[in-house]
Every structure is written in structure tokens, then in C-alpha cells.
PDB file of C-alpha atoms in Angstrom:
ATOM      1  CA  MET A   1       4.973  -7.239  23.106  1.00  0.00           C
ATOM      2  CA  ARG A   2       2.945  -3.946  22.888  1.00  0.00           C
ATOM      3  CA  PRO A   3       0.708  -3.769  19.488  1.00  0.00           C
ATOM      4  CA  MET A   4       2.005  -1.415  16.869  1.00  0.00           C
ATOM      5  CA  GLN A   5       0.626   1.789  17.217  1.00  0.00           C
ATOM      6  CA  PHE A   6      -0.086   4.108  14.093  1.00  0.00           C
ATOM      7  CA  ASN A   7       0.131   7.783  13.905  1.00  0.00           C
ATOM      8  CA  ILE A   8      -1.854   8.878  10.649  1.00  0.00           C
ATOM      9  CA  THR A   9      -1.474  12.199   8.539  1.00  0.00           C
ATOM     10  CA  THR A  10      -3.791  12.409   5.832  1.00  0.00           C
ATOM     11  CA  LYS A  11      -3.287  14.966   2.665  1.00  0.00           C
ATOM     12  CA  ASP A  12      -5.347  15.851  -0.004  1.00  0.00           C
ATOM     13  CA  VAL A  13      -2.681  16.123  -2.244  1.00  0.00           C
ATOM     14  CA  THR A  14       1.184  15.362  -2.148  1.00  0.00           C
ATOM     15  CA  GLY A  15       4.219  14.435  -4.395  1.00  0.00           C
ATOM     16  CA  SER A  16       4.990  10.920  -2.655  1.00  0.00           C
ATOM     17  CA  THR A  17       3.862   9.505   0.556  1.00  0.00           C
ATOM     18  CA  ASN A  18       7.121   7.872   0.544  1.00  0.00           C
ATOM     19  CA  ASP A  19       8.988  11.009   0.525  1.00  0.00           C
ATOM     20  CA  ASP A  20       6.616  12.625   3.087  1.00  0.00           C
ATOM     21  CA  VAL A  21       7.481   9.793   5.629  1.00  0.00           C
ATOM     22  CA  TRP A  22      11.226   9.770   4.917  1.00  0.00           C
ATOM     23  CA  LYS A  23      11.302  13.371   5.945  1.00  0.00           C
ATOM     24  CA  LEU A  24       9.297  12.763   9.087  1.00  0.00           C
ATOM     25  CA  ALA A  25      11.706   9.706   9.799  1.00  0.00           C
ATOM     26  CA  ALA A  26      14.714  11.998   9.501  1.00  0.00           C
ATOM     27  CA  GLN A  27      13.137  14.078  11.959  1.00  0.00           C
ATOM     28  CA  GLY A  28      12.681  10.992  14.337  1.00  0.00           C
ATOM     29  CA  ALA A  29       9.316   9.748  13.652  1.00  0.00           C
ATOM     30  CA  PRO A  30       8.669   6.447  15.473  1.00  0.00           C
ATOM     31  CA  ALA A  31       7.834   3.246  13.800  1.00  0.00           C
ATOM     32  CA  GLY A  32       4.055   3.400  12.722  1.00  0.00           C
ATOM     33  CA  THR A  33       4.172   7.049  11.311  1.00  0.00           C
ATOM     34  CA  VAL A  34       1.900   6.814   8.273  1.00  0.00           C
ATOM     35  CA  VAL A  35       1.019   9.239   5.573  1.00  0.00           C
ATOM     36  CA  VAL A  36      -2.074   8.987   3.404  1.00  0.00           C
ATOM     37  CA  ALA A  37      -3.143  10.930   0.038  1.00  0.00           C
ATOM     38  CA  HIS A  38      -6.164  11.301  -1.865  1.00  0.00           C
ATOM     39  CA  LYS A  39      -3.978  11.908  -4.571  1.00  0.00           C
ATOM     40  CA  GLN A  40      -0.204  11.998  -5.448  1.00  0.00           C
ATOM     41  CA  ARG A  41       1.744  13.908  -7.949  1.00  0.00           C
ATOM     42  CA  SER A  42       5.139  11.977  -7.958  1.00  0.00           C
ATOM     43  CA  GLY A  43       4.152   8.659  -6.629  1.00  0.00           C
ATOM     44  CA  ARG A  44       6.593   5.538  -7.578  1.00  0.00           C
ATOM     45  CA  GLY A  45       6.751   1.937  -7.182  1.00  0.00           C
ATOM     46  CA  GLN A  46       9.488  -0.461  -7.488  1.00  0.00           C
ATOM     47  CA  TRP A  47      12.712   0.672  -9.107  1.00  0.00           C
ATOM     48  CA  GLY A  48      11.412   3.834  -9.417  1.00  0.00           C
ATOM     49  CA  ARG A  49       8.501   3.206 -11.888  1.00  0.00           C
ATOM     50  CA  VAL A  50       5.867   5.907 -11.955  1.00  0.00           C
ATOM     51  CA  TRP A  51       2.469   5.039  -9.956  1.00  0.00           C
ATOM     52  CA  MET A  52      -0.303   7.018 -11.347  1.00  0.00           C
ATOM     53  CA  SER A  53      -2.183   8.197  -8.160  1.00  0.00           C
ATOM     54  CA  PRO A  54      -5.550   9.892  -9.170  1.00  0.00           C
ATOM     55  CA  GLU A  55      -8.550  10.253  -6.862  1.00  0.00           C
ATOM     56  CA  GLY A  56     -10.260   7.012  -5.892  1.00  0.00           C
ATOM     57  CA  GLY A  57      -7.286   4.845  -5.042  1.00  0.00           C
ATOM     58  CA  LEU A  58      -5.798   4.459  -1.227  1.00  0.00           C
ATOM     59  CA  TYR A  59      -2.190   5.534  -1.574  1.00  0.00           C
ATOM     60  CA  PHE A  60      -0.129   5.327   1.744  1.00  0.00           C
ATOM     61  CA  SER A  61       3.296   4.867   3.211  1.00  0.00           C
ATOM     62  CA  VAL A  62       4.212   3.742   6.613  1.00  0.00           C
ATOM     63  CA  LEU A  63       7.236   3.691   8.893  1.00  0.00           C
ATOM     64  CA  MET A  64       8.807   0.567  10.018  1.00  0.00           C
ATOM     65  CA  ARG A  65      11.644   0.192  12.361  1.00  0.00           C
ATOM     66  CA  PRO A  66      12.250  -3.592  12.152  1.00  0.00           C
ATOM     67  CA  GLY A  67      14.119  -5.495  15.112  1.00  0.00           C
ATOM     68  CA  THR A  68      15.473  -7.654  12.509  1.00  0.00           C
ATOM     69  CA  PRO A  69      18.813  -7.989  10.407  1.00  0.00           C
ATOM     70  CA  GLU A  70      18.618  -5.971   7.412  1.00  0.00           C
ATOM     71  CA  ARG A  71      19.392  -9.229   5.409  1.00  0.00           C
ATOM     72  CA  THR A  72      16.033 -10.176   6.209  1.00  0.00           C
ATOM     73  CA  TRP A  73      14.311  -7.114   5.200  1.00  0.00           C
ATOM     74  CA  PRO A  74      13.724  -7.946   1.628  1.00  0.00           C
ATOM     75  CA  ALA A  75      11.301 -10.925   2.910  1.00  0.00           C
ATOM     76  CA  TYR A  76       8.841  -8.197   4.148  1.00  0.00           C
ATOM     77  CA  SER A  77       8.081  -7.110   0.784  1.00  0.00           C
ATOM     78  CA  ARG A  78       6.296 -10.505   0.046  1.00  0.00           C
ATOM     79  CA  ALA A  79       4.707 -10.554   3.624  1.00  0.00           C
ATOM     80  CA  PHE A  80       3.127  -7.100   2.890  1.00  0.00           C
ATOM     81  CA  ALA A  81       2.180  -8.117  -0.686  1.00  0.00           C
ATOM     82  CA  GLU A  82       0.311 -11.275   1.339  1.00  0.00           C
ATOM     83  CA  ALA A  83      -1.263  -9.334   3.861  1.00  0.00           C
ATOM     84  CA  VAL A  84      -2.773  -6.993   1.106  1.00  0.00           C
ATOM     85  CA  ALA A  85      -3.875  -9.728  -0.939  1.00  0.00           C
ATOM     86  CA  ALA A  86      -5.522 -11.426   2.208  1.00  0.00           C
ATOM     87  CA  VAL A  87      -7.492  -8.199   3.186  1.00  0.00           C
ATOM     88  CA  LEU A  88      -8.747  -7.453  -0.434  1.00  0.00           C
ATOM     89  CA  ARG A  89      -9.854 -11.194  -0.827  1.00  0.00           C
ATOM     90  CA  ASP A  90     -12.063 -10.598   2.497  1.00  0.00           C
ATOM     91  CA  GLU A  91     -12.877  -7.095   1.427  1.00  0.00           C
ATOM     92  CA  CYS A  92     -14.233  -8.650  -2.043  1.00  0.00           C
ATOM     93  CA  GLY A  93     -15.570 -11.847  -0.764  1.00  0.00           C
ATOM     94  CA  VAL A  94     -13.462 -13.768  -3.346  1.00  0.00           C
ATOM     95  CA  ASP A  95     -10.917 -16.448  -2.711  1.00  0.00           C
ATOM     96  CA  GLY A  96      -7.046 -16.890  -3.686  1.00  0.00           C
ATOM     97  CA  ASP A  97      -7.775 -17.884  -7.139  1.00  0.00           C
ATOM     98  CA  VAL A  98      -9.404 -14.495  -7.873  1.00  0.00           C
ATOM     99  CA  ILE A  99      -6.621 -12.245  -5.955  1.00  0.00           C
ATOM    100  CA  ARG A 100      -3.103 -12.940  -5.743  1.00  0.00           C
ATOM    101  CA  VAL A 101       0.537 -12.195  -5.425  1.00  0.00           C
ATOM    102  CA  LYS A 102       2.838 -11.829  -8.402  1.00  0.00           C
ATOM    103  CA  ALA A 103       6.411 -11.882  -7.436  1.00  0.00           C
ATOM    104  CA  PRO A 104       7.892 -10.259  -5.950  1.00  0.00           C
ATOM    105  CA  ASN A 105       4.974  -7.840  -4.310  1.00  0.00           C
ATOM    106  CA  ASP A 106       2.222  -6.757  -6.732  1.00  0.00           C
ATOM    107  CA  VAL A 107      -1.440  -7.706  -5.959  1.00  0.00           C
ATOM    108  CA  VAL A 108      -3.368  -8.684  -8.896  1.00  0.00           C
ATOM    109  CA  CYS A 109      -6.466 -10.474 -10.399  1.00  0.00           C
ATOM    110  CA  ASP A 110      -7.191 -11.640 -13.841  1.00  0.00           C
ATOM    111  CA  GLN A 111      -8.272  -8.185 -14.936  1.00  0.00           C
ATOM    112  CA  GLY A 112      -4.723  -6.776 -14.092  1.00  0.00           C
ATOM    113  CA  LYS A 113      -2.771  -5.229 -11.120  1.00  0.00           C
ATOM    114  CA  LEU A 114      -4.812  -4.071  -8.136  1.00  0.00           C
ATOM    115  CA  CYS A 115      -1.811  -2.992  -5.882  1.00  0.00           C
ATOM    116  CA  GLY A 116       1.682  -1.970  -5.907  1.00  0.00           C
ATOM    117  CA  ILE A 117       3.818  -1.945  -3.164  1.00  0.00           C
ATOM    118  CA  SER A 118       7.225  -0.554  -2.947  1.00  0.00           C
ATOM    119  CA  LEU A 119       9.821  -1.306   0.120  1.00  0.00           C
ATOM    120  CA  GLU A 120      12.688   1.627   0.553  1.00  0.00           C
ATOM    121  CA  SER A 121      15.314   1.187   3.110  1.00  0.00           C
ATOM    122  CA  ARG A 122      17.886   3.169   4.871  1.00  0.00           C
ATOM    123  CA  CYS A 123      19.328   4.120   7.990  1.00  0.00           C
ATOM    124  CA  GLY A 124      17.657   1.310   9.891  1.00  0.00           C
ATOM    125  CA  ALA A 125      14.165   2.053   8.788  1.00  0.00           C
ATOM    126  CA  ILE A 126      11.928   0.596   6.063  1.00  0.00           C
ATOM    127  CA  VAL A 127       9.286   2.776   4.339  1.00  0.00           C
ATOM    128  CA  VAL A 128       6.448   0.723   2.871  1.00  0.00           C
ATOM    129  CA  GLY A 129       4.546   2.330  -0.154  1.00  0.00           C
ATOM    130  CA  VAL A 130       1.310   1.097  -0.998  1.00  0.00           C
ATOM    131  CA  GLY A 131      -0.969   2.288  -3.776  1.00  0.00           C
ATOM    132  CA  VAL A 132      -4.318   0.372  -4.553  1.00  0.00           C
ATOM    133  CA  ASN A 133      -6.579   1.073  -7.177  1.00  0.00           C
ATOM    134  CA  VAL A 134     -10.007   0.841  -5.238  1.00  0.00           C
ATOM    135  CA  PHE A 135     -12.426   2.940  -7.325  1.00  0.00           C
ATOM    136  CA  HIS A 136     -12.260   4.404 -11.108  1.00  0.00           C
ATOM    137  CA  ALA A 137     -10.650   7.555 -11.753  1.00  0.00           C
ATOM    138  CA  ASP A 138     -12.311  10.359 -13.790  1.00  0.00           C
ATOM    139  CA  ARG A 139      -9.733   9.591 -16.364  1.00  0.00           C
ATOM    140  CA  PRO A 140      -8.208   6.143 -17.152  1.00  0.00           C
ATOM    141  CA  ILE A 141      -4.700   5.339 -15.435  1.00  0.00           C
ATOM    142  CA  VAL A 142      -1.931   5.492 -18.023  1.00  0.00           C
ATOM    143  CA  THR A 143       0.618   2.907 -17.374  1.00  0.00           C
ATOM    144  CA  ASP A 144       3.826   1.861 -19.085  1.00  0.00           C
ATOM    145  CA  GLY A 145       2.481  -1.045 -20.738  1.00  0.00           C
ATOM    146  CA  ARG A 146       3.906  -3.441 -18.123  1.00  0.00           C
ATOM    147  CA  ASN A 147       0.453  -3.665 -15.958  1.00  0.00           C
ATOM    148  CA  ASN A 148      -3.341  -3.031 -16.832  1.00  0.00           C
ATOM    149  CA  PRO A 149      -5.023  -1.460 -13.665  1.00  0.00           C
ATOM    150  CA  ALA A 150      -7.773  -3.398 -12.139  1.00  0.00           C
ATOM    151  CA  TYR A 151      -9.948  -1.811  -9.602  1.00  0.00           C
ATOM    152  CA  VAL A 152     -11.308  -3.509  -6.122  1.00  0.00           C
ATOM    153  CA  CYS A 153     -14.756  -2.108  -6.999  1.00  0.00           C
ATOM    154  CA  ASP A 154     -14.844  -4.405 -10.154  1.00  0.00           C
ATOM    155  CA  VAL A 155     -13.704  -7.781  -8.316  1.00  0.00           C
ATOM    156  CA  ALA A 156     -15.896  -7.099  -5.231  1.00  0.00           C
ATOM    157  CA  SER A 157     -18.970  -9.817  -4.759  1.00  0.00           C
ATOM    158  CA  ASP A 158     -20.933  -6.630  -3.756  1.00  0.00           C
ATOM    159  CA  TYR A 159     -20.845  -2.896  -5.045  1.00  0.00           C
ATOM    160  CA  ILE A 160     -18.506  -0.760  -2.839  1.00  0.00           C
ATOM    161  CA  ALA A 161     -19.792   2.585  -3.307  1.00  0.00           C
ATOM    162  CA  PRO A 162     -17.011   5.028  -3.998  1.00  0.00           C
ATOM    163  CA  SER A 163     -16.619   7.076  -0.598  1.00  0.00           C
ATOM    164  CA  ARG A 164     -13.409   8.251   1.443  1.00  0.00           C
ATOM    165  CA  ARG A 165     -14.968   6.479   4.357  1.00  0.00           C
ATOM    166  CA  ALA A 166     -14.695   3.120   2.438  1.00  0.00           C
ATOM    167  CA  LEU A 167     -11.209   4.063   1.714  1.00  0.00           C
ATOM    168  CA  ASP A 168     -10.501   5.028   5.397  1.00  0.00           C
ATOM    169  CA  ASN A 169     -12.014   1.718   6.393  1.00  0.00           C
ATOM    170  CA  LEU A 170      -9.818  -0.326   4.031  1.00  0.00           C
ATOM    171  CA  LEU A 171      -6.842   1.630   5.151  1.00  0.00           C
ATOM    172  CA  GLY A 172      -7.615   0.521   8.992  1.00  0.00           C
ATOM    173  CA  ARG A 173      -7.834  -2.875   7.926  1.00  0.00           C
ATOM    174  CA  LEU A 174      -4.472  -2.979   5.649  1.00  0.00           C
ATOM    175  CA  LEU A 175      -2.675  -1.249   8.682  1.00  0.00           C
ATOM    176  CA  SER A 176      -3.880  -3.760  11.149  1.00  0.00           C
ATOM    177  CA  ALA A 177      -2.685  -6.654   8.788  1.00  0.00           C
ATOM    178  CA  PHE A 178       0.655  -4.959   8.527  1.00  0.00           C
ATOM    179  CA  ALA A 179       0.974  -4.472  12.562  1.00  0.00           C
ATOM    180  CA  VAL A 180       0.580  -8.643  12.455  1.00  0.00           C
ATOM    181  CA  VAL A 181       3.319  -8.986   9.992  1.00  0.00           C
ATOM    182  CA  MET A 182       5.554  -6.616  11.825  1.00  0.00           C
ATOM    183  CA  GLU A 183       4.645  -8.369  15.473  1.00  0.00           C
ATOM    184  CA  GLY A 184       4.986 -12.040  14.341  1.00  0.00           C
ATOM    185  CA  SER A 185       5.643 -13.403  10.925  1.00  0.00           C
ATOM    186  CA  LEU A 186       9.422 -11.983  10.770  1.00  0.00           C
ATOM    187  CA  GLN A 187      10.500 -11.416  14.141  1.00  0.00           C
TER     188      GLN A 187
END
């Protein structure tokens, strides 16, 4: 099997990376189409909940076209969350007691929620939306009270300097982990 290829589009600001990917999917975009934004105006999580997306986080959506029966697709949600948690643990130099998955697909630590994942499916495709709180924003993230935001830079054993390069490196590692999920665990 050929490794999954990614075609990445980066935007400074967008409404929602999920919406952007769905528009591309409707135009016939292949699996591996990715939209990344430095900020989102209308980000959302599971069940349509608002996801604050200020500069300093990593916000992206990936188009997947699984070759598995649709009844198996809900399992991808947990698999992607586990992949994100593994990458963040490695990135931060911590173990599974520090960064873990909270069902169904949140990545958390003792301080709060590091990452939210949404999985939307239609017409034989899945869009995986990911929002990772990496660096502190200029203003505090406002939540609906369900989760307190936590930040990768605070969990890391070594200081991670805020930069787009750091976000790009993290994106590459997460996409590689997603490719492994798609190529193996559920096929």
C-alpha cells in the first residue's frame, strides 16, 4: 500500500477548516487534503460546540476517504485522539499519566484540555478537525465551562518557543501519525 500523501493549504484566517475541507471534497479533492489556519472565526468541536481558535494554536482539518464500512468509522475518533496524545507526549517528554485521552476524543492533562477533535462524515468521506492549544493566546480562551484550556507549552519538559515553525513541525508529526491510523489500525 502506498503511503498517504498530504496536500496542505495554509490560511492566516478562515471561518472553519472543516468547512473549507468539505468545500474541497465536494470538488473532488482526494484523501489527504488538509487545510490549516492560524486563526478560525467559527471553529467548532463535537456536537457543533464553539471552539475558540486564537493565534498560537494548531487548527487543521484532514479529508479521509476510508476503505472500511461506515459502521466502523466512529472508531476513528478514538484512534485519532490516541495518535494526537502519543505525539504530544513525545513532543513534551512526558508519559501517559500526564497526557491522556478522555472519551470520546479529547486530549487532556491535569491542567485541562489540550486538544479537541471532531469527526464529521458524509458521502463516503470523513473530515477530521483538530484544534490543539499549543501556545498562549494574547487573550484568554473563553469556554462554555465544560473544559479549561491547557497548553502544550506549559506541559513540555523543555520550553517550546512560540513560532509558526514549531506549529508546522507539530502538524507534520500529527499528519504522519494520522497516516499510520489510516493505513493500518482500522483497515
